Amino acid sequence: MNLNMNSVESLVAQIQGLSSNPSDVTQLHNFLKQSEELLHSDFARLFSSLAELDPNTHSLGFLYILEACMSFPAAKEQVNELLVSVVRFINSCAAEQIRLAPDKFISVCKRFKDQVILLEAPIRGVASMLTAVRKLQSSSEQLTTLHPDFLLLCVLAKCYKTGITVLEDDIYEIDQPRDFFLYCYYGGMVCIGQKQFRKALELLHNVVTAPMSTLNAIAVEAYKKYILVSLIHVGQFSISFPKYTSSVAQRNLKTYAQPYLELASSYGSGKIAELETFVQTNKEKFETDNNLGLVMQVVSSMYKRNIQRLTQTYLTLSLQDIANTVQLRGPKEAEMHVLQMIEDGEIYATINQKDGMVRFLEDPEQYKTCGMIEHIDSSIKRLVGRDRDLILMILIVFLRNSPSETSKVQLLSKYGK
């Protein structure tokens, strides 16, 4: 089909004339689906036609033209113009119109994400991708395929606090298992960036223990981080899996995470010199996995654990004695660690600057008030209920997507009890 100015004008006129009410928009949608050849014929004319459309009033037509424009190879200056148009569109478009063509909207948003990453400017996409997630969602309980893309941008741009906003939602609707794996994996990384290690453990745990018929790379990388975060947050790691973990994960994950399991074993000895030697020996492996920063936090946490052990034995101790016992370089470094732990609420202590003595105190929270007991009880019930519902929901999704009857029978026998 040859494209001329009249055909472009005709397309724009149809969009302008059929965007005012739902019945007309449905008619427009059918027209647009029949115009795919026209929409992929000339970048310059199509792109210039966007100036004649309002992204809010003409959302569906604007979306079709924008998606077509983004399918063309474009020069750098054209890419920047396209990105500006995408941001304008996402911020202004009407949710009820773009949900008529969710695949087109998702395609635009994913290409937008890819471009800002290629430009090494992921922060340009964070706010708009969050808006896109909210507009695509039918409810806050729905996990969209854009959630992982948004969280990835947050990780790359170090906008962890922004990423936390979607992780606060209770998710109960999932379309594709891969979206869930990536959502929990990138969500775990966002929580690590915010040092919300408890939440990070919960998300990474979901990846490791989720039903799977074959091992996937996301689960492997999540397991490595799960080991590291466990050491940082809990001070130990159990190599045994929960009984509801898939047999595939139980058989294979440890094979792909040997250096991390050995790190956990070294950590359990409590000997900082041995741990640092092990890290140095395996530094290249941890760097290749992009986990070296997290590994160094594991090393730092051992100092904290050893200081915490001192609080269980001594009422007072000099900074020099702490440095000697914990293998720090001197009283100044010991003071830095103690002050940071006091600030983070990890220990309760006071430091006498005059004589360099540390006095360890009791935890002021006795955990026996009615309010605290009710809070703990409600938190436990919520987590237990949510974990059960989550496993059931993931099982349903896997059963729906699994092509293998054998896999379905295996999953039902393991999780359907």
Short mmCIF file of C-alpha atoms in Angstrom, two decimals, residues 22-385:
data_model
loop_
_atom_site.label_atom_id
_atom_site.label_comp_id
_atom_site.label_asym_id
_atom_site.label_seq_id
_atom_site.Cartn_x
_atom_site.Cartn_y
_atom_site.Cartn_z
CA PRO A 22 -16.93 4.53 23.94
CA SER A 23 -18.95 3.23 20.97
CA ASP A 24 -16.97 5.40 18.54
CA VAL A 25 -13.68 4.35 20.18
CA THR A 26 -14.60 0.70 19.59
CA GLN A 27 -15.19 1.50 15.91
CA LEU A 28 -11.87 3.36 15.81
CA HIS A 29 -10.11 0.38 17.35
CA ASN A 30 -11.35 -1.89 14.55
CA PHE A 31 -10.24 0.67 11.96
CA LEU A 32 -6.77 0.93 13.51
CA LYS A 33 -6.33 -2.85 13.60
CA GLN A 34 -7.03 -2.89 9.86
CA SER A 35 -4.47 -0.14 9.20
CA GLU A 36 -1.29 -1.94 10.27
CA GLU A 37 0.31 -1.73 6.81
CA LEU A 38 -0.41 1.99 6.64
CA LEU A 39 0.96 2.50 10.15
CA HIS A 40 4.31 0.95 9.30
CA SER A 41 5.05 2.73 6.04
CA ASP A 42 6.61 6.15 6.69
CA PHE A 43 8.19 7.27 9.95
CA ALA A 44 8.51 11.00 9.18
CA ARG A 45 4.89 11.55 8.16
CA LEU A 46 3.49 9.42 10.96
CA PHE A 47 5.62 11.08 13.62
CA SER A 48 4.71 14.58 12.46
CA SER A 49 1.02 13.62 12.61
CA LEU A 50 1.26 13.17 16.40
CA ALA A 51 1.35 16.97 16.72
CA GLU A 52 -2.26 17.03 15.46
CA LEU A 53 -3.48 14.66 18.19
CA ASP A 54 -4.12 15.14 21.88
CA PRO A 55 -2.67 12.21 23.91
CA ASN A 56 -5.55 12.40 26.39
CA THR A 57 -8.51 12.81 24.03
CA HIS A 58 -7.08 10.65 21.23
CA SER A 59 -5.24 8.12 23.40
CA LEU A 60 -5.97 5.00 21.35
CA GLY A 61 -5.04 6.51 17.99
CA PHE A 62 -2.00 8.26 19.48
CA LEU A 63 -0.89 4.90 20.91
CA TYR A 64 -1.14 3.09 17.56
CA ILE A 65 0.86 5.76 15.74
CA LEU A 66 3.46 6.06 18.52
CA GLU A 67 3.96 2.28 18.64
CA ALA A 68 4.42 2.24 14.87
CA CYS A 69 6.94 5.08 15.04
CA MET A 70 8.97 3.25 17.68
CA SER A 71 9.25 0.19 15.43
CA PHE A 72 11.35 2.16 12.91
CA PRO A 73 15.14 2.51 13.27
CA ALA A 74 15.76 6.10 14.28
CA ALA A 75 18.68 8.51 14.45
CA LYS A 76 19.82 9.76 17.87
CA GLU A 77 18.01 13.10 17.59
CA GLN A 78 14.83 11.29 16.52
CA VAL A 79 15.15 8.95 19.51
CA ASN A 80 15.19 11.89 21.91
CA GLU A 81 12.11 13.38 20.24
CA LEU A 82 10.36 10.02 20.48
CA LEU A 83 11.20 9.70 24.17
CA VAL A 84 9.71 13.13 24.84
CA SER A 85 6.56 12.05 23.00
CA VAL A 86 6.36 8.81 24.99
CA VAL A 87 6.68 10.64 28.32
CA ARG A 88 4.01 13.12 27.26
CA PHE A 89 1.74 10.30 26.13
CA ILE A 90 2.14 8.12 29.25
CA ASN A 91 1.49 11.06 31.56
CA SER A 92 -1.62 12.23 29.66
CA CYS A 93 -3.27 9.15 28.11
CA ALA A 94 -6.69 7.92 29.22
CA ALA A 95 -6.40 4.53 30.94
CA GLU A 96 -9.74 3.28 29.61
CA GLN A 97 -8.53 3.77 26.02
CA ILE A 98 -5.04 2.31 26.30
CA ARG A 99 -6.42 -0.80 28.03
CA LEU A 100 -8.25 -1.59 24.77
CA ALA A 101 -4.83 -2.27 23.23
CA PRO A 102 -2.65 -3.35 26.17
CA ASP A 103 -0.12 -5.14 23.94
CA LYS A 104 0.54 -1.90 22.04
CA PHE A 105 0.91 0.06 25.28
CA ILE A 106 3.25 -2.54 26.74
CA SER A 107 5.31 -2.53 23.54
CA VAL A 108 5.72 1.26 23.69
CA CYS A 109 6.70 1.19 27.36
CA LYS A 110 9.21 -1.65 26.95
CA ARG A 111 10.87 0.04 23.99
CA PHE A 112 10.94 3.25 26.00
CA LYS A 113 12.66 1.37 28.84
CA ASP A 114 15.20 -0.15 26.43
CA GLN A 115 16.03 3.24 24.95
CA VAL A 116 16.66 5.04 28.25
CA ILE A 117 18.92 2.15 29.28
CA LEU A 118 20.81 2.36 25.96
CA LEU A 119 21.24 6.09 26.55
CA GLU A 120 22.57 5.26 30.05
CA ALA A 121 19.88 7.49 31.49
CA PRO A 122 17.52 5.08 33.31
CA ILE A 123 16.33 7.84 35.63
CA ARG A 124 14.54 9.42 32.65
CA GLY A 125 12.16 6.48 32.61
CA VAL A 126 11.42 5.92 36.31
CA ALA A 127 8.53 8.32 36.89
CA SER A 128 6.83 7.64 33.55
CA MET A 129 7.11 3.87 33.94
CA LEU A 130 5.48 4.08 37.37
CA THR A 131 2.62 6.04 35.80
CA ALA A 132 2.39 3.41 33.04
CA VAL A 133 2.13 0.61 35.61
CA ARG A 134 -0.70 2.36 37.42
CA LYS A 135 -2.60 3.08 34.20
CA LEU A 136 -2.25 -0.47 32.94
CA GLN A 137 -3.38 -2.02 36.24
CA SER A 138 -7.05 -2.85 36.67
CA SER A 139 -6.42 -2.90 40.45
CA SER A 140 -3.49 -2.52 42.84
CA GLU A 141 -3.53 -6.32 43.32
CA GLN A 142 -2.63 -6.98 39.66
CA LEU A 143 0.96 -7.69 38.66
CA THR A 144 1.50 -6.28 35.17
CA THR A 145 4.28 -7.19 32.78
CA LEU A 146 5.57 -3.62 33.26
CA HIS A 147 6.26 -4.05 36.99
CA PRO A 148 9.64 -5.74 36.43
CA ASP A 149 10.67 -3.10 33.87
CA PHE A 150 9.84 -0.31 36.30
CA LEU A 151 11.76 -1.99 39.12
CA LEU A 152 14.76 -2.59 36.83
CA LEU A 153 14.88 1.12 36.02
CA CYS A 154 14.71 1.89 39.75
CA VAL A 155 17.67 -0.43 40.37
CA LEU A 156 19.76 1.02 37.53
CA ALA A 157 18.92 4.63 38.52
CA LYS A 158 19.31 3.85 42.25
CA CYS A 159 15.79 5.22 42.82
CA TYR A 160 15.11 2.61 45.46
CA LYS A 161 12.63 4.65 47.47
CA THR A 162 10.43 5.10 44.38
CA GLY A 163 10.57 1.37 43.68
CA ILE A 164 9.32 0.59 47.19
CA THR A 165 5.98 2.22 46.34
CA VAL A 166 4.83 -0.70 44.16
CA LEU A 167 6.29 -3.31 46.51
CA GLU A 168 3.90 -2.14 49.22
CA ASP A 169 0.94 -3.47 47.19
CA ASP A 170 -0.43 -6.95 47.97
CA ILE A 171 -0.27 -8.81 44.66
CA TYR A 172 -2.80 -11.57 43.99
CA GLU A 173 -3.28 -11.43 40.20
CA ILE A 174 -0.48 -12.76 37.96
CA ASP A 175 -0.63 -13.51 34.24
CA GLN A 176 2.86 -14.87 33.53
CA PRO A 177 5.22 -16.71 35.93
CA ARG A 178 8.25 -14.92 34.46
CA ASP A 179 6.78 -11.54 35.44
CA PHE A 180 6.46 -12.78 39.01
CA PHE A 181 10.04 -14.08 39.12
CA LEU A 182 11.43 -10.80 37.79
CA TYR A 183 9.16 -8.68 40.00
CA CYS A 184 10.41 -10.45 43.12
CA TYR A 185 14.04 -10.48 41.95
CA TYR A 186 14.25 -6.80 41.03
CA GLY A 187 12.05 -5.96 44.01
CA GLY A 188 14.54 -7.74 46.23
CA MET A 189 17.33 -5.63 44.73
CA VAL A 190 15.34 -2.44 45.37
CA CYS A 191 14.87 -3.45 49.02
CA ILE A 192 18.58 -4.25 49.32
CA GLY A 193 19.32 -0.75 48.00
CA GLN A 194 17.07 0.68 50.72
CA LYS A 195 18.58 -1.73 53.29
CA GLN A 196 15.14 -3.19 53.90
CA PHE A 197 16.66 -6.64 54.22
CA ARG A 198 13.63 -8.35 55.78
CA LYS A 199 11.46 -7.42 52.80
CA ALA A 200 14.29 -8.34 50.41
CA LEU A 201 14.47 -11.81 51.99
CA GLU A 202 10.73 -12.25 51.59
CA LEU A 203 10.83 -11.39 47.89
CA LEU A 204 13.92 -13.48 47.10
CA HIS A 205 12.43 -16.36 49.10
CA ASN A 206 9.36 -16.19 46.81
CA VAL A 207 11.57 -16.68 43.75
CA VAL A 208 13.57 -19.56 45.22
CA THR A 209 10.54 -21.49 46.51
CA ALA A 210 8.04 -20.74 43.73
CA PRO A 211 6.70 -23.69 41.69
CA MET A 212 8.90 -24.38 38.66
CA SER A 213 9.13 -27.34 36.30
CA THR A 214 12.59 -26.33 35.00
CA LEU A 215 15.32 -24.29 36.65
CA ASN A 216 15.59 -20.70 35.42
CA ALA A 217 18.43 -18.17 35.59
CA ILE A 218 16.35 -15.74 37.64
CA ALA A 219 15.96 -18.29 40.44
CA VAL A 220 19.71 -19.01 40.39
CA GLU A 221 20.62 -15.32 40.76
CA ALA A 222 17.92 -14.84 43.40
CA TYR A 223 19.32 -17.77 45.40
CA LYS A 224 22.80 -16.22 45.45
CA LYS A 225 21.42 -12.93 46.76
CA TYR A 226 19.14 -14.81 49.18
CA ILE A 227 22.22 -16.39 50.79
CA LEU A 228 24.00 -13.04 51.10
CA VAL A 229 20.99 -11.15 52.49
CA SER A 230 20.35 -13.96 54.98
CA LEU A 231 23.89 -13.56 56.32
CA ILE A 232 23.53 -9.78 56.55
CA HIS A 233 20.08 -9.73 58.12
CA VAL A 234 19.91 -12.95 60.13
CA GLY A 235 23.60 -13.76 60.64
CA GLN A 236 23.28 -17.29 59.30
CA PHE A 237 22.02 -19.33 56.38
CA SER A 238 20.23 -22.68 56.38
CA ILE A 239 21.11 -24.86 53.39
CA SER A 240 17.88 -26.86 53.74
CA PHE A 241 14.91 -25.75 51.65
CA PRO A 242 11.31 -25.40 52.89
CA LYS A 243 9.35 -28.56 52.08
CA TYR A 244 7.16 -26.74 49.55
CA THR A 245 10.17 -25.80 47.38
CA SER A 246 10.10 -27.47 43.97
CA SER A 247 12.23 -30.58 43.57
CA VAL A 248 13.91 -28.90 40.59
CA ALA A 249 15.15 -26.05 42.78
CA GLN A 250 16.20 -28.36 45.60
CA ARG A 251 18.23 -30.57 43.25
CA ASN A 252 19.98 -27.87 41.23
CA LEU A 253 20.25 -24.49 42.95
CA LYS A 254 23.14 -25.44 45.24
CA THR A 255 25.22 -26.55 42.26
CA TYR A 256 25.12 -23.04 40.80
CA ALA A 257 25.87 -21.27 44.09
CA GLN A 258 28.84 -23.14 45.56
CA PRO A 259 31.03 -20.07 46.29
CA TYR A 260 28.09 -18.47 48.12
CA LEU A 261 27.42 -21.57 50.21
CA GLU A 262 31.13 -21.75 51.05
CA LEU A 263 30.98 -18.07 52.02
CA ALA A 264 28.09 -18.86 54.36
CA SER A 265 30.09 -21.70 55.89
CA SER A 266 33.09 -19.41 56.43
CA TYR A 267 30.80 -16.76 57.92
CA GLY A 268 29.46 -19.31 60.41
CA SER A 269 32.94 -19.78 61.88
CA GLY A 270 32.92 -16.19 63.12
CA LYS A 271 36.55 -15.74 62.08
CA ILE A 272 36.84 -12.46 60.22
CA ALA A 273 40.35 -13.11 58.85
CA GLU A 274 39.25 -16.38 57.23
CA LEU A 275 36.16 -14.72 55.76
CA GLU A 276 38.17 -11.84 54.27
CA THR A 277 40.69 -14.29 52.78
CA PHE A 278 37.88 -16.29 51.19
CA VAL A 279 36.29 -13.15 49.74
CA GLN A 280 39.61 -12.03 48.28
CA THR A 281 40.20 -15.47 46.73
CA ASN A 282 36.76 -15.47 45.08
CA LYS A 283 36.56 -11.74 44.36
CA GLU A 284 36.50 -12.18 40.57
CA LYS A 285 33.54 -14.58 40.76
CA PHE A 286 31.55 -12.21 42.98
CA GLU A 287 32.38 -9.28 40.69
CA THR A 288 31.24 -11.24 37.62
CA ASP A 289 27.91 -11.86 39.36
CA ASN A 290 27.64 -8.14 40.29
CA ASN A 291 27.44 -9.20 43.93
CA LEU A 292 30.75 -7.93 45.29
CA GLY A 293 29.15 -4.92 46.99
CA LEU A 294 26.67 -7.19 48.75
CA VAL A 295 29.49 -9.58 49.72
CA MET A 296 31.37 -6.67 51.33
CA GLN A 297 28.23 -5.90 53.34
CA VAL A 298 28.34 -9.51 54.52
CA VAL A 299 31.91 -8.96 55.75
CA SER A 300 30.85 -5.74 57.49
CA SER A 301 27.94 -7.54 59.13
CA MET A 302 30.33 -10.04 60.72
CA TYR A 303 31.99 -7.18 62.60
CA LYS A 304 28.53 -6.18 63.81
CA ARG A 305 27.66 -9.74 64.84
CA ASN A 306 30.87 -10.05 66.81
CA ILE A 307 30.21 -6.72 68.56
CA GLN A 308 26.67 -7.87 69.34
CA ARG A 309 28.08 -11.01 70.95
CA LEU A 310 30.15 -8.80 73.25
CA THR A 311 26.97 -7.16 74.53
CA GLN A 312 25.83 -10.58 75.78
CA THR A 313 29.01 -11.03 77.84
CA TYR A 314 30.11 -7.60 79.03
CA LEU A 315 28.43 -4.60 80.66
CA THR A 316 31.33 -2.27 79.84
CA LEU A 317 34.27 -2.58 77.49
CA SER A 318 36.89 -0.21 76.15
CA LEU A 319 36.97 0.73 72.49
CA GLN A 320 40.49 -0.69 72.31
CA ASP A 321 39.31 -4.04 73.69
CA ILE A 322 36.45 -4.08 71.18
CA ALA A 323 38.92 -3.38 68.36
CA ASN A 324 41.23 -6.18 69.52
CA THR A 325 38.44 -8.73 70.01
CA VAL A 326 36.61 -7.97 66.75
CA GLN A 327 39.86 -7.52 64.76
CA LEU A 328 39.38 -3.87 63.87
CA ARG A 329 42.28 -1.55 63.14
CA GLY A 330 41.94 0.52 66.30
CA PRO A 331 39.62 2.30 68.77
CA LYS A 332 38.55 4.91 66.19
CA GLU A 333 37.26 2.24 63.82
CA ALA A 334 35.61 0.45 66.75
CA GLU A 335 33.90 3.69 67.76
CA MET A 336 32.63 4.19 64.20
CA HIS A 337 31.08 0.71 64.15
CA VAL A 338 29.51 1.08 67.60
CA LEU A 339 28.03 4.49 66.80
CA GLN A 340 26.55 3.20 63.54
CA MET A 341 25.04 0.20 65.30
CA ILE A 342 23.53 2.43 67.99
CA GLU A 343 22.04 4.67 65.29
CA ASP A 344 20.60 1.66 63.44
CA GLY A 345 19.10 0.26 66.66
CA GLU A 346 21.23 -2.88 66.44
CA ILE A 347 22.68 -2.42 69.94
CA TYR A 348 21.89 -0.20 72.91
CA ALA A 349 24.96 1.47 74.38
CA THR A 350 26.59 4.72 75.42
CA ILE A 351 30.18 5.80 74.77
CA ASN A 352 32.17 7.79 77.32
CA GLN A 353 34.38 9.91 75.09
CA LYS A 354 36.65 10.85 78.00
CA ASP A 355 37.91 7.38 78.88
CA GLY A 356 36.91 5.51 75.69
CA MET A 357 34.61 3.11 77.50
CA VAL A 358 31.43 1.62 76.03
CA ARG A 359 28.54 0.77 78.34
CA PHE A 360 26.09 -1.76 76.94
CA LEU A 361 22.41 -1.26 77.85
CA GLU A 362 19.28 -3.40 77.91
CA ASP A 363 16.79 -3.19 75.03
CA PRO A 364 14.24 -0.60 76.20
CA GLU A 365 11.43 -2.43 74.36
CA GLN A 366 10.34 -5.36 76.53
CA TYR A 367 7.93 -6.77 73.89
CA LYS A 368 5.28 -7.50 76.52
CA THR A 369 2.80 -4.65 76.16
CA CYS A 370 -0.65 -5.48 74.80
CA GLY A 371 -0.07 -3.20 71.82
CA MET A 372 3.22 -4.88 70.89
CA ILE A 373 1.76 -8.40 71.30
CA GLU A 374 -1.22 -7.51 69.09
CA HIS A 375 1.12 -5.99 66.49
CA ILE A 376 3.31 -9.12 66.39
CA ASP A 377 0.28 -11.42 66.25
CA SER A 378 -1.35 -9.51 63.39
CA SER A 379 1.95 -9.39 61.46
CA ILE A 380 2.42 -13.16 61.79
CA LYS A 381 -1.15 -13.89 60.68
CA ARG A 382 -0.84 -11.56 57.70
CA LEU A 383 2.46 -13.07 56.55
CA VAL A 384 1.27 -16.66 56.98
CA GLY A 385 -1.99 -15.97 55.12
#
